[in-house]
PDB file of C-alpha atoms in Angstrom:
ATOM      1  CA  MET K  16      71.669 -11.185-219.738  1.00  0.00           C
ATOM      2  CA  ILE K  17      68.132 -12.075-219.304  1.00  0.00           C
ATOM      3  CA  LEU K  18      66.261 -15.240-218.013  1.00  0.00           C
ATOM      4  CA  LEU K  19      63.441 -16.473-218.814  1.00  0.00           C
ATOM      5  CA  THR K  20      60.928 -18.998-217.940  1.00  0.00           C
ATOM      6  CA  ARG K  21      57.769 -20.841-219.397  1.00  0.00           C
ATOM      7  CA  LYS K  22      55.688 -22.931-217.186  1.00  0.00           C
ATOM      8  CA  ILE K  23      53.552 -26.271-218.547  1.00  0.00           C
ATOM      9  CA  GLU K  24      51.752 -29.044-216.455  1.00  0.00           C
ATOM     10  CA  PHE K  25      51.346 -32.386-216.711  1.00  0.00           C
ATOM     11  CA  SER K  26      50.180 -35.615-215.452  1.00  0.00           C
ATOM     12  CA  ALA K  27      51.298 -39.063-215.455  1.00  0.00           C
ATOM     13  CA  SER K  28      51.531 -42.048-213.775  1.00  0.00           C
ATOM     14  CA  HIS K  29      54.290 -43.925-211.975  1.00  0.00           C
ATOM     15  CA  LEU K  30      56.048 -46.398-209.986  1.00  0.00           C
ATOM     16  CA  TYR K  31      59.733 -47.126-208.134  1.00  0.00           C
ATOM     17  CA  HIS K  32      61.228 -50.561-208.462  1.00  0.00           C
ATOM     18  CA  ASN K  33      64.517 -51.680-209.293  1.00  0.00           C
ATOM     19  CA  PRO K  34      64.417 -55.077-210.199  1.00  0.00           C
ATOM     20  CA  ASN K  35      67.683 -56.351-209.103  1.00  0.00           C
ATOM     21  CA  LEU K  36      66.855 -55.798-205.633  1.00  0.00           C
ATOM     22  CA  SER K  37      64.270 -58.112-203.471  1.00  0.00           C
ATOM     23  CA  ALA K  38      61.054 -57.167-202.713  1.00  0.00           C
ATOM     24  CA  GLU K  39      61.553 -56.246-199.193  1.00  0.00           C
ATOM     25  CA  GLU K  40      64.461 -53.938-200.270  1.00  0.00           C
ATOM     26  CA  ASN K  41      62.479 -52.677-202.777  1.00  0.00           C
ATOM     27  CA  ARG K  42      60.116 -51.851-200.403  1.00  0.00           C
ATOM     28  CA  ARG K  43      62.680 -50.397-197.600  1.00  0.00           C
ATOM     29  CA  ILE K  44      64.364 -48.260-199.631  1.00  0.00           C
ATOM     30  CA  PHE K  45      60.736 -46.707-201.914  1.00  0.00           C
ATOM     31  CA  GLY K  46      58.156 -46.877-199.328  1.00  0.00           C
ATOM     32  CA  LYS K  47      55.133 -46.677-200.400  1.00  0.00           C
ATOM     33  CA  CYS K  48      56.210 -45.379-204.199  1.00  0.00           C
ATOM     34  CA  ASN K  49      56.820 -49.143-204.628  1.00  0.00           C
ATOM     35  CA  ASN K  50      53.237 -49.868-204.873  1.00  0.00           C
ATOM     36  CA  PRO K  51      52.723 -52.389-207.516  1.00  0.00           C
ATOM     37  CA  HIS K  52      49.758 -50.769-209.807  1.00  0.00           C
ATOM     38  CA  GLY K  53      51.754 -47.420-209.233  1.00  0.00           C
ATOM     39  CA  HIS K  54      50.754 -43.614-208.727  1.00  0.00           C
ATOM     40  CA  GLY K  55      50.374 -40.563-210.232  1.00  0.00           C
ATOM     41  CA  HIS K  56      50.928 -36.970-209.730  1.00  0.00           C
ATOM     42  CA  ASN K  57      50.372 -33.723-211.597  1.00  0.00           C
ATOM     43  CA  TYR K  58      53.832 -32.280-212.660  1.00  0.00           C
ATOM     44  CA  THR K  59      54.182 -28.911-213.145  1.00  0.00           C
ATOM     45  CA  LEU K  60      57.776 -27.892-215.294  1.00  0.00           C
ATOM     46  CA  GLU K  61      59.052 -24.521-215.712  1.00  0.00           C
ATOM     47  CA  VAL K  62      61.688 -24.178-217.803  1.00  0.00           C
ATOM     48  CA  THR K  63      63.938 -20.898-217.910  1.00  0.00           C
ATOM     49  CA  VAL K  64      65.761 -20.026-221.185  1.00  0.00           C
ATOM     50  CA  ALA K  65      69.301 -17.290-220.594  1.00  0.00           C
ATOM     51  CA  GLY K  66      69.604 -14.602-223.625  1.00  0.00           C
ATOM     52  CA  GLU K  67      70.203 -10.975-224.831  1.00  0.00           C
ATOM     53  CA  PRO K  68      67.076  -9.312-226.059  1.00  0.00           C
ATOM     54  CA  HIS K  69      67.181  -9.781-230.097  1.00  0.00           C
ATOM     55  CA  PRO K  70      67.556  -5.809-231.049  1.00  0.00           C
ATOM     56  CA  VAL K  71      65.114  -6.451-233.269  1.00  0.00           C
ATOM     57  CA  THR K  72      61.427  -8.465-231.926  1.00  0.00           C
ATOM     58  CA  GLY K  73      62.925  -8.024-228.089  1.00  0.00           C
ATOM     59  CA  MET K  74      63.010 -11.459-227.619  1.00  0.00           C
ATOM     60  CA  VAL K  75      65.338 -13.892-226.192  1.00  0.00           C
ATOM     61  CA  LEU K  76      63.202 -15.980-227.934  1.00  0.00           C
ATOM     62  CA  ASP K  77      59.466 -16.472-229.464  1.00  0.00           C
ATOM     63  CA  LEU K  78      57.503 -18.092-226.514  1.00  0.00           C
ATOM     64  CA  LYS K  79      55.530 -19.490-228.744  1.00  0.00           C
ATOM     65  CA  GLU K  80      58.247 -21.845-230.327  1.00  0.00           C
ATOM     66  CA  LEU K  81      59.797 -22.713-226.748  1.00  0.00           C
ATOM     67  CA  LYS K  82      55.861 -23.520-226.118  1.00  0.00           C
ATOM     68  CA  GLU K  83      56.068 -25.623-229.087  1.00  0.00           C
ATOM     69  CA  ILE K  84      59.113 -26.845-227.976  1.00  0.00           C
ATOM     70  CA  LEU K  85      57.681 -28.242-224.946  1.00  0.00           C
ATOM     71  CA  GLU K  86      54.404 -29.685-226.000  1.00  0.00           C
ATOM     72  CA  ARG K  87      56.212 -32.146-229.518  1.00  0.00           C
ATOM     73  CA  GLU K  88      59.176 -32.803-226.259  1.00  0.00           C
ATOM     74  CA  VAL K  89      57.326 -32.837-223.140  1.00  0.00           C
ATOM     75  CA  MET K  90      53.248 -32.770-223.304  1.00  0.00           C
ATOM     76  CA  GLN K  91      53.611 -35.254-226.264  1.00  0.00           C
ATOM     77  CA  ARG K  92      55.969 -37.780-224.323  1.00  0.00           C
ATOM     78  CA  MET K  93      55.066 -37.620-220.779  1.00  0.00           C
ATOM     79  CA  ASP K  94      51.095 -36.233-220.370  1.00  0.00           C
ATOM     80  CA  HIS K  95      48.662 -39.353-219.088  1.00  0.00           C
ATOM     81  CA  ARG K  96      51.142 -41.550-219.404  1.00  0.00           C
ATOM     82  CA  HIS K  97      52.616 -43.902-217.420  1.00  0.00           C
ATOM     83  CA  LEU K  98      56.158 -42.877-217.018  1.00  0.00           C
ATOM     84  CA  ASN K  99      57.961 -46.379-216.438  1.00  0.00           C
ATOM     85  CA  TYR K 100      56.383 -47.915-219.670  1.00  0.00           C
ATOM     86  CA  GLU K 101      55.684 -45.524-221.969  1.00  0.00           C
ATOM     87  CA  VAL K 102      58.406 -43.129-222.172  1.00  0.00           C
ATOM     88  CA  PRO K 103      61.790 -44.990-224.104  1.00  0.00           C
ATOM     89  CA  GLU K 104      64.039 -42.477-222.506  1.00  0.00           C
ATOM     90  CA  LEU K 105      62.950 -43.478-218.881  1.00  0.00           C
ATOM     91  CA  ALA K 106      63.446 -46.736-219.679  1.00  0.00           C
ATOM     92  CA  GLY K 107      65.728 -48.612-216.667  1.00  0.00           C
ATOM     93  CA  GLN K 108      65.886 -45.761-215.160  1.00  0.00           C
ATOM     94  CA  ILE K 109      63.497 -45.219-211.730  1.00  0.00           C
ATOM     95  CA  PRO K 110      61.742 -42.529-212.801  1.00  0.00           C
ATOM     96  CA  THR K 111      62.307 -39.784-209.957  1.00  0.00           C
ATOM     97  CA  CYS K 112      62.234 -36.401-210.072  1.00  0.00           C
ATOM     98  CA  GLU K 113      65.675 -35.800-210.763  1.00  0.00           C
ATOM     99  CA  ASN K 114      66.080 -38.611-213.083  1.00  0.00           C
ATOM    100  CA  ILE K 115      62.791 -37.040-214.677  1.00  0.00           C
ATOM    101  CA  ALA K 116      64.831 -33.502-214.954  1.00  0.00           C
ATOM    102  CA  ARG K 117      67.398 -34.916-216.911  1.00  0.00           C
ATOM    103  CA  VAL K 118      65.768 -36.607-219.531  1.00  0.00           C
ATOM    104  CA  ILE K 119      63.943 -33.383-220.161  1.00  0.00           C
ATOM    105  CA  TRP K 120      66.779 -31.328-219.993  1.00  0.00           C
ATOM    106  CA  GLN K 121      68.232 -33.651-222.364  1.00  0.00           C
ATOM    107  CA  LEU K 122      65.053 -33.116-224.616  1.00  0.00           C
ATOM    108  CA  LEU K 123      65.082 -29.999-224.733  1.00  0.00           C
ATOM    109  CA  GLU K 124      68.802 -28.664-224.651  1.00  0.00           C
ATOM    110  CA  PRO K 125      69.467 -29.755-229.013  1.00  0.00           C
ATOM    111  CA  LYS K 126      65.519 -27.938-229.341  1.00  0.00           C
ATOM    112  CA  ILE K 127      66.505 -24.488-228.284  1.00  0.00           C
ATOM    113  CA  LYS K 128      68.265 -22.570-230.934  1.00  0.00           C
ATOM    114  CA  GLN K 129      67.896 -19.016-229.591  1.00  0.00           C
ATOM    115  CA  GLY K 130      69.462 -18.260-225.743  1.00  0.00           C
ATOM    116  CA  LYS K 131      70.908 -21.409-224.215  1.00  0.00           C
ATOM    117  CA  LEU K 132      68.758 -23.432-221.657  1.00  0.00           C
ATOM    118  CA  HIS K 133      69.909 -22.093-218.357  1.00  0.00           C
ATOM    119  CA  ARG K 134      67.469 -24.369-216.235  1.00  0.00           C
ATOM    120  CA  VAL K 135      65.139 -27.393-215.587  1.00  0.00           C
ATOM    121  CA  ARG K 136      62.747 -27.117-212.408  1.00  0.00           C
ATOM    122  CA  LEU K 137      59.884 -30.062-212.042  1.00  0.00           C
ATOM    123  CA  TYR K 138      57.525 -30.195-209.294  1.00  0.00           C
ATOM    124  CA  GLU K 139      56.287 -33.421-208.534  1.00  0.00           C
ATOM    125  CA  SER K 140      54.234 -31.580-205.871  1.00  0.00           C
ATOM    126  CA  PRO K 141      54.066 -28.456-204.043  1.00  0.00           C
ATOM    127  CA  ASP K 142      56.260 -29.377-201.600  1.00  0.00           C
ATOM    128  CA  LEU K 143      59.522 -31.330-204.221  1.00  0.00           C
ATOM    129  CA  PHE K 144      61.227 -30.763-207.285  1.00  0.00           C
ATOM    130  CA  ALA K 145      64.201 -31.449-208.842  1.00  0.00           C
ATOM    131  CA  ASP K 146      66.531 -28.360-210.685  1.00  0.00           C
ATOM    132  CA  CYS K 147      69.100 -29.510-213.665  1.00  0.00           C
ATOM    133  CA  TYR K 148      71.774 -26.858-214.645  1.00  0.00           C
ATOM    134  CA  ARG K 149      74.069 -27.551-216.875  1.00  0.00           C
ATOM    135  CA  ASN K 150      77.413 -28.025-214.668  1.00  0.00           C
ATOM    136  CA  GLY K 151      79.453 -24.867-214.162  1.00  0.00           C
ATOM    137  CA  ALA K 152      76.507 -22.659-215.263  1.00  0.00           C
ATOM    138  CA  SER K 153      75.584 -19.465-213.116  1.00  0.00           C
ATOM    139  CA  ARG K 154      72.785 -20.619-210.730  1.00  0.00           C
ATOM    140  CA  ALA K 155      71.770 -17.233-210.389  1.00  0.00           C
ATOM    141  CA  GLY K 156      67.982 -16.368-210.747  1.00  0.00           C
ATOM    142  CA  ASN K 157      66.323 -19.234-208.972  1.00  0.00           C
TER     143      ASN K 157
ATOM    144  CA  MET L  11      67.983 -48.411-194.960  1.00  0.00           C
ATOM    145  CA  ASN L  12      69.755 -45.008-195.600  1.00  0.00           C
ATOM    146  CA  ARG L  13      71.112 -43.936-199.231  1.00  0.00           C
ATOM    147  CA  ARG L  14      74.449 -44.815-197.716  1.00  0.00           C
ATOM    148  CA  THR L  15      74.317 -47.858-196.275  1.00  0.00           C
ATOM    149  CA  PHE L  16      72.800 -48.656-199.811  1.00  0.00           C
ATOM    150  CA  SER L  17      75.783 -47.549-201.225  1.00  0.00           C
ATOM    151  CA  ARG L  18      78.384 -49.661-199.293  1.00  0.00           C
ATOM    152  CA  THR L  19      76.711 -52.866-200.604  1.00  0.00           C
ATOM    153  CA  ALA L  20      78.677 -53.011-203.451  1.00  0.00           C
ATOM    154  CA  THR L  21      77.400 -56.161-204.806  1.00  0.00           C
ATOM    155  CA  ALA L  22      73.786 -54.642-204.947  1.00  0.00           C
ATOM    156  CA  THR L  23      75.538 -51.653-206.467  1.00  0.00           C
ATOM    157  CA  ALA L  24      77.189 -53.142-208.802  1.00  0.00           C
ATOM    158  CA  ARG L  25      74.252 -55.554-210.198  1.00  0.00           C
ATOM    159  CA  ALA L  26      71.890 -52.086-210.170  1.00  0.00           C
ATOM    160  CA  GLU L  27      74.397 -50.251-211.796  1.00  0.00           C
ATOM    161  CA  GLN L  28      75.065 -52.914-214.978  1.00  0.00           C
ATOM    162  CA  GLY L  29      71.217 -53.680-215.039  1.00  0.00           C
ATOM    163  CA  ILE L  30      70.058 -50.011-215.094  1.00  0.00           C
ATOM    164  CA  GLU L  31      72.909 -48.530-216.715  1.00  0.00           C
ATOM    165  CA  GLU L  32      72.935 -50.812-219.621  1.00  0.00           C
ATOM    166  CA  ARG L  33      68.905 -50.051-220.457  1.00  0.00           C
ATOM    167  CA  GLY L  34      68.683 -47.200-219.828  1.00  0.00           C
ATOM    168  CA  THR L  35      69.641 -43.649-222.032  1.00  0.00           C
ATOM    169  CA  PRO L  36      73.597 -42.878-221.580  1.00  0.00           C
ATOM    170  CA  VAL L  37      73.661 -40.142-219.624  1.00  0.00           C
ATOM    171  CA  LYS L  38      76.785 -37.490-219.084  1.00  0.00           C
ATOM    172  CA  GLU L  39      76.651 -37.646-215.246  1.00  0.00           C
ATOM    173  CA  ASP L  40      78.889 -34.732-215.356  1.00  0.00           C
ATOM    174  CA  ALA L  41      77.929 -32.027-217.853  1.00  0.00           C
ATOM    175  CA  LEU L  42      74.380 -31.847-215.499  1.00  0.00           C
ATOM    176  CA  HIS L  43      74.127 -30.325-212.198  1.00  0.00           C
ATOM    177  CA  ILE L  44      71.195 -31.441-211.082  1.00  0.00           C
ATOM    178  CA  GLU L  45      69.442 -30.522-207.074  1.00  0.00           C
ATOM    179  CA  LEU L  46      67.196 -31.859-205.293  1.00  0.00           C
ATOM    180  CA  GLY L  47      64.356 -29.468-203.573  1.00  0.00           C
ATOM    181  CA  ARG L  48      62.581 -29.565-200.781  1.00  0.00           C
ATOM    182  CA  ARG L  49      59.578 -27.974-198.530  1.00  0.00           C
ATOM    183  CA  TYR L  50      58.938 -27.733-195.146  1.00  0.00           C
ATOM    184  CA  LEU L  51      56.037 -26.036-193.012  1.00  0.00           C
ATOM    185  CA  PHE L  52      56.233 -25.145-189.415  1.00  0.00           C
ATOM    186  CA  ALA L  53      54.887 -21.770-187.773  1.00  0.00           C
ATOM    187  CA  ALA L  54      56.905 -19.891-184.814  1.00  0.00           C
ATOM    188  CA  SER L  55      56.832 -16.667-183.582  1.00  0.00           C
ATOM    189  CA  HIS L  56      59.380 -13.475-182.712  1.00  0.00           C
ATOM    190  CA  ARG L  57      60.010 -10.378-182.022  1.00  0.00           C
ATOM    191  CA  LEU L  58      62.118  -8.127-183.719  1.00  0.00           C
ATOM    192  CA  HIS L  59      64.255  -6.148-180.458  1.00  0.00           C
ATOM    193  CA  SER L  60      67.753  -5.436-180.449  1.00  0.00           C
ATOM    194  CA  ARG L  61      69.322  -5.112-177.126  1.00  0.00           C
ATOM    195  CA  GLN L  62      71.979  -2.473-179.026  1.00  0.00           C
ATOM    196  CA  LEU L  63      68.933  -0.124-179.447  1.00  0.00           C
ATOM    197  CA  SER L  64      67.136   1.580-176.913  1.00  0.00           C
ATOM    198  CA  GLU L  65      63.355   1.320-176.805  1.00  0.00           C
ATOM    199  CA  GLU L  66      62.702   3.908-179.466  1.00  0.00           C
ATOM    200  CA  GLU L  67      65.764   2.951-182.236  1.00  0.00           C
ATOM    201  CA  ASN L  68      63.671  -0.560-181.745  1.00  0.00           C
ATOM    202  CA  TYR L  69      60.842   0.734-182.961  1.00  0.00           C
ATOM    203  CA  ARG L  70      62.167   3.086-185.538  1.00  0.00           C
ATOM    204  CA  VAL L  71      63.835   0.013-186.875  1.00  0.00           C
ATOM    205  CA  PHE L  72      61.519  -2.462-186.288  1.00  0.00           C
ATOM    206  CA  GLY L  73      58.084  -1.064-186.075  1.00  0.00           C
ATOM    207  CA  LYS L  74      55.274  -3.060-185.610  1.00  0.00           C
ATOM    208  CA  CYS L  75      57.261  -6.052-185.827  1.00  0.00           C
ATOM    209  CA  ASN L  76      58.969  -4.672-182.304  1.00  0.00           C
ATOM    210  CA  ASN L  77      55.519  -4.922-180.572  1.00  0.00           C
ATOM    211  CA  PRO L  78      56.143  -6.331-177.483  1.00  0.00           C
ATOM    212  CA  TYR L  79      54.481 -10.186-177.093  1.00  0.00           C
ATOM    213  CA  GLY L  80      55.846 -10.775-180.714  1.00  0.00           C
ATOM    214  CA  HIS L  81      53.607 -12.207-182.781  1.00  0.00           C
ATOM    215  CA  GLY L  82      54.229 -15.531-185.501  1.00  0.00           C
ATOM    216  CA  HIS L  83      54.259 -16.461-189.167  1.00  0.00           C
ATOM    217  CA  ASN L  84      53.687 -20.158-191.091  1.00  0.00           C
ATOM    218  CA  TYR L  85      57.499 -20.095-192.501  1.00  0.00           C
ATOM    219  CA  ILE L  86      58.236 -22.039-195.514  1.00  0.00           C
ATOM    220  CA  LEU L  87      61.535 -23.846-195.697  1.00  0.00           C
ATOM    221  CA  GLU L  88      63.244 -24.656-199.176  1.00  0.00           C
ATOM    222  CA  VAL L  89      66.277 -26.966-198.921  1.00  0.00           C
ATOM    223  CA  SER L  90      67.816 -27.423-201.564  1.00  0.00           C
ATOM    224  CA  LEU L  91      70.461 -30.338-202.251  1.00  0.00           C
ATOM    225  CA  SER L  92      72.965 -31.857-204.945  1.00  0.00           C
ATOM    226  CA  GLY L  93      74.610 -35.079-205.180  1.00  0.00           C
ATOM    227  CA  LYS L  94      74.750 -37.559-207.772  1.00  0.00           C
ATOM    228  CA  ILE L  95      72.019 -39.322-208.834  1.00  0.00           C
ATOM    229  CA  ASP L  96      71.993 -43.224-207.358  1.00  0.00           C
ATOM    230  CA  PRO L  97      71.267 -45.634-210.873  1.00  0.00           C
ATOM    231  CA  ALA L  98      70.088 -47.968-208.117  1.00  0.00           C
ATOM    232  CA  THR L  99      67.369 -45.921-206.979  1.00  0.00           C
ATOM    233  CA  GLY L 100      67.455 -42.741-209.041  1.00  0.00           C
ATOM    234  CA  MET L 101      67.780 -40.500-206.111  1.00  0.00           C
ATOM    235  CA  ILE L 102      69.867 -37.926-204.423  1.00  0.00           C
ATOM    236  CA  ALA L 103      69.115 -38.774-201.048  1.00  0.00           C
ATOM    237  CA  ASN L 104      66.461 -40.887-200.028  1.00  0.00           C
ATOM    238  CA  LEU L 105      63.876 -38.306-199.098  1.00  0.00           C
ATOM    239  CA  ALA L 106      62.881 -40.836-196.447  1.00  0.00           C
ATOM    240  CA  ASP L 107      66.502 -39.648-194.835  1.00  0.00           C
ATOM    241  CA  LEU L 108      66.040 -35.798-195.369  1.00  0.00           C
ATOM    242  CA  ASP L 109      63.314 -35.456-193.755  1.00  0.00           C
ATOM    243  CA  ALA L 110      64.102 -37.360-190.691  1.00  0.00           C
ATOM    244  CA  PHE L 111      66.879 -34.774-190.689  1.00  0.00           C
ATOM    245  CA  VAL L 112      65.179 -31.528-191.428  1.00  0.00           C
ATOM    246  CA  THR L 113      62.984 -32.499-188.376  1.00  0.00           C
ATOM    247  CA  ARG L 114      64.981 -33.543-186.049  1.00  0.00           C
ATOM    248  CA  HIS L 115      67.512 -30.324-186.073  1.00  0.00           C
ATOM    249  CA  VAL L 116      65.436 -27.804-187.028  1.00  0.00           C
ATOM    250  CA  LEU L 117      61.242 -29.276-187.124  1.00  0.00           C
ATOM    251  CA  GLU L 118      61.242 -30.238-183.735  1.00  0.00           C
ATOM    252  CA  GLU L 119      62.879 -27.464-182.123  1.00  0.00           C
ATOM    253  CA  PHE L 120      60.855 -24.733-184.168  1.00  0.00           C
ATOM    254  CA  ASP L 121      58.439 -25.716-185.279  1.00  0.00           C
ATOM    255  CA  HIS L 122      54.984 -24.085-182.840  1.00  0.00           C
ATOM    256  CA  HIS L 123      57.833 -22.040-180.532  1.00  0.00           C
ATOM    257  CA  SER L 124      58.791 -18.036-179.744  1.00  0.00           C
ATOM    258  CA  LEU L 125      62.271 -18.274-181.574  1.00  0.00           C
ATOM    259  CA  ASN L 126      63.166 -15.288-179.073  1.00  0.00           C
ATOM    260  CA  GLU L 127      62.544 -17.610-176.236  1.00  0.00           C
ATOM    261  CA  ASP L 128      63.102 -21.137-177.533  1.00  0.00           C
ATOM    262  CA  VAL L 129      66.611 -21.260-180.040  1.00  0.00           C
ATOM    263  CA  PRO L 130      68.993 -20.722-178.098  1.00  0.00           C
ATOM    264  CA  ALA L 131      71.115 -19.285-181.073  1.00  0.00           C
ATOM    265  CA  PHE L 132      68.484 -16.482-181.183  1.00  0.00           C
ATOM    266  CA  SER L 133      69.403 -15.405-177.229  1.00  0.00           C
ATOM    267  CA  ASP L 134      71.424 -12.592-178.428  1.00  0.00           C
ATOM    268  CA  LYS L 135      70.475 -12.510-182.217  1.00  0.00           C
ATOM    269  CA  VAL L 136      68.062 -10.701-183.591  1.00  0.00           C
ATOM    270  CA  PRO L 137      65.163 -13.651-185.050  1.00  0.00           C
ATOM    271  CA  THR L 138      65.240 -11.684-188.884  1.00  0.00           C
ATOM    272  CA  THR L 139      64.524 -14.732-191.464  1.00  0.00           C
ATOM    273  CA  GLU L 140      68.209 -13.751-192.840  1.00  0.00           C
ATOM    274  CA  ASN L 141      69.310 -14.691-189.461  1.00  0.00           C
ATOM    275  CA  LEU L 142      67.094 -17.438-189.633  1.00  0.00           C
ATOM    276  CA  CYS L 143      68.371 -18.580-193.212  1.00  0.00           C
ATOM    277  CA  ILE L 144      72.178 -19.133-192.088  1.00  0.00           C
ATOM    278  CA  GLU L 145      70.927 -20.809-188.268  1.00  0.00           C
ATOM    279  CA  ILE L 146      69.081 -23.167-190.646  1.00  0.00           C
ATOM    280  CA  PHE L 147      71.696 -23.760-192.688  1.00  0.00           C
ATOM    281  CA  HIS L 148      74.408 -24.264-189.915  1.00  0.00           C
ATOM    282  CA  ARG L 149      71.711 -26.869-188.359  1.00  0.00           C
ATOM    283  CA  LEU L 150      71.499 -29.245-191.837  1.00  0.00           C
ATOM    284  CA  GLN L 151      75.199 -28.912-193.670  1.00  0.00           C
ATOM    285  CA  ASN L 152      75.802 -31.742-191.990  1.00  0.00           C
ATOM    286  CA  PHE L 153      73.646 -33.982-193.717  1.00  0.00           C
ATOM    287  CA  PRO L 154      75.306 -36.646-194.533  1.00  0.00           C
ATOM    288  CA  HIS L 155      73.989 -38.125-198.272  1.00  0.00           C
ATOM    289  CA  ALA L 156      74.242 -35.049-200.366  1.00  0.00           C
ATOM    290  CA  LYS L 157      75.411 -31.465-200.377  1.00  0.00           C
ATOM    291  CA  LEU L 158      73.076 -28.702-199.104  1.00  0.00           C
ATOM    292  CA  GLU L 159      73.154 -25.825-201.475  1.00  0.00           C
ATOM    293  CA  ARG L 160      71.165 -23.256-199.877  1.00  0.00           C
ATOM    294  CA  VAL L 161      67.826 -23.151-197.996  1.00  0.00           C
ATOM    295  CA  ARG L 162      65.157 -20.221-198.173  1.00  0.00           C
ATOM    296  CA  ILE L 163      62.773 -19.419-196.256  1.00  0.00           C
ATOM    297  CA  GLN L 164      59.517 -17.634-197.402  1.00  0.00           C
ATOM    298  CA  GLU L 165      58.688 -15.624-193.839  1.00  0.00           C
ATOM    299  CA  THR L 166      55.115 -14.721-195.929  1.00  0.00           C
ATOM    300  CA  GLY L 167      53.731 -14.868-199.584  1.00  0.00           C
ATOM    301  CA  ASN L 168      56.009 -11.838-200.032  1.00  0.00           C
ATOM    302  CA  ASN L 169      59.071 -11.788-198.337  1.00  0.00           C
ATOM    303  CA  SER L 170      61.610 -14.834-199.277  1.00  0.00           C
ATOM    304  CA  PHE L 171      65.413 -14.886-198.017  1.00  0.00           C
ATOM    305  CA  GLU L 172      67.911 -17.200-199.288  1.00  0.00           C
ATOM    306  CA  TYR L 173      71.073 -18.459-198.226  1.00  0.00           C
ATOM    307  CA  ALA L 174      73.712 -20.884-199.599  1.00  0.00           C
ATOM    308  CA  GLY L 175      76.675 -20.608-196.968  1.00  0.00           C
ATOM    309  CA  LYS L 176      80.002 -17.912-197.525  1.00  0.00           C
ATOM    310  CA  ARG L 177      80.802 -17.513-200.688  1.00  0.00           C
ATOM    311  CA  ARG L 178      84.609 -18.474-202.055  1.00  0.00           C
ATOM    312  CA  LYS L 179      86.376 -15.457-202.333  1.00  0.00           C
ATOM    313  CA  THR L 180      86.480 -14.359-205.970  1.00  0.00           C
ATOM    314  CA  THR L 181      89.687 -12.695-207.183  1.00  0.00           C
ATOM    315  CA  ARG L 182      88.127  -9.203-207.446  1.00  0.00           C
ATOM    316  CA  ASP L 183      87.385 -10.058-203.594  1.00  0.00           C
ATOM    317  CA  GLN L 184      91.089 -10.271-202.928  1.00  0.00           C
ATOM    318  CA  ALA L 185      92.368  -7.329-205.226  1.00  0.00           C
ATOM    319  CA  ASN L 186      89.356  -5.458-202.742  1.00  0.00           C
ATOM    320  CA  ARG L 187      91.178  -6.875-199.934  1.00  0.00           C
ATOM    321  CA  ARG L 188      92.892  -3.796-198.238  1.00  0.00           C
ATOM    322  CA  ASP L 189      96.275  -5.318-197.041  1.00  0.00           C
ATOM    323  CA  PRO L 190      96.528  -4.792-192.875  1.00  0.00           C
ATOM    324  CA  ALA L 191     100.284  -3.256-193.549  1.00  0.00           C
ATOM    325  CA  GLU L 192      99.383  -0.397-196.032  1.00  0.00           C
TER     326      GLU L 192
END
């Protein structure tokens, strides 16, 4: 099995706020991520697809096709957007790295027809990232 | 307030679940495995030297890493946790809790210290990055708010090491194990 990874970057703003909690609780749990006008990050997304190379093309999947899927599903939805207000898939969820990675998995998995989505890794900064796998799948190749 | 305390606040959790999950995309929680990864940096010195080997053997095995006064690295420690995402916070674990735990159990003792001289675990164990991974994994595996999946340590830009605890025995391991009675 071959693992193939493509990386893209997008910039977006967000804030952490749970309307069901008091202002003090929000502040205590989320700290400066709770600042009311939000803040932004340069996110780096690594998408890994697993599969066998096609006997004729030698490809697990066409990188151009993966690039187009990422452009359509991720860039157009999230790049230069406010994740709390402009991304319906995240509505009602706190846009943490964990939740964004999960939403991206759900957007991409049905679109990848050749090979199987193996891992979504989303970096919010070089020091913080979330990984998403299908449960029970091998987590080799980290 | 840490995540664990927060989770125990039954009314807050119930309100949050109603408020958040009704509006959010339905998520098959158990179908996906999510991990949170966090990087830390520490600078430390070490000398690779085994008391079980002669001076010549030590130099042959460890080369310049055996130089008598040691040397240092900027280590990058990557900690991966897994667990359920709390719907009220969107988090597997609160970063403030994780940062405090790693600082207390690893960074305070390791950063700007000599691994050989200042960390008791290495008084009779060679402080290779393999052994460092195992030591740090053991120090962090009791983090109370999520499951420690693995630690990965980058010693330099060109080498890195990972440890995920003792792996569970597979049926093949069982089959290969020689019965002591044989």
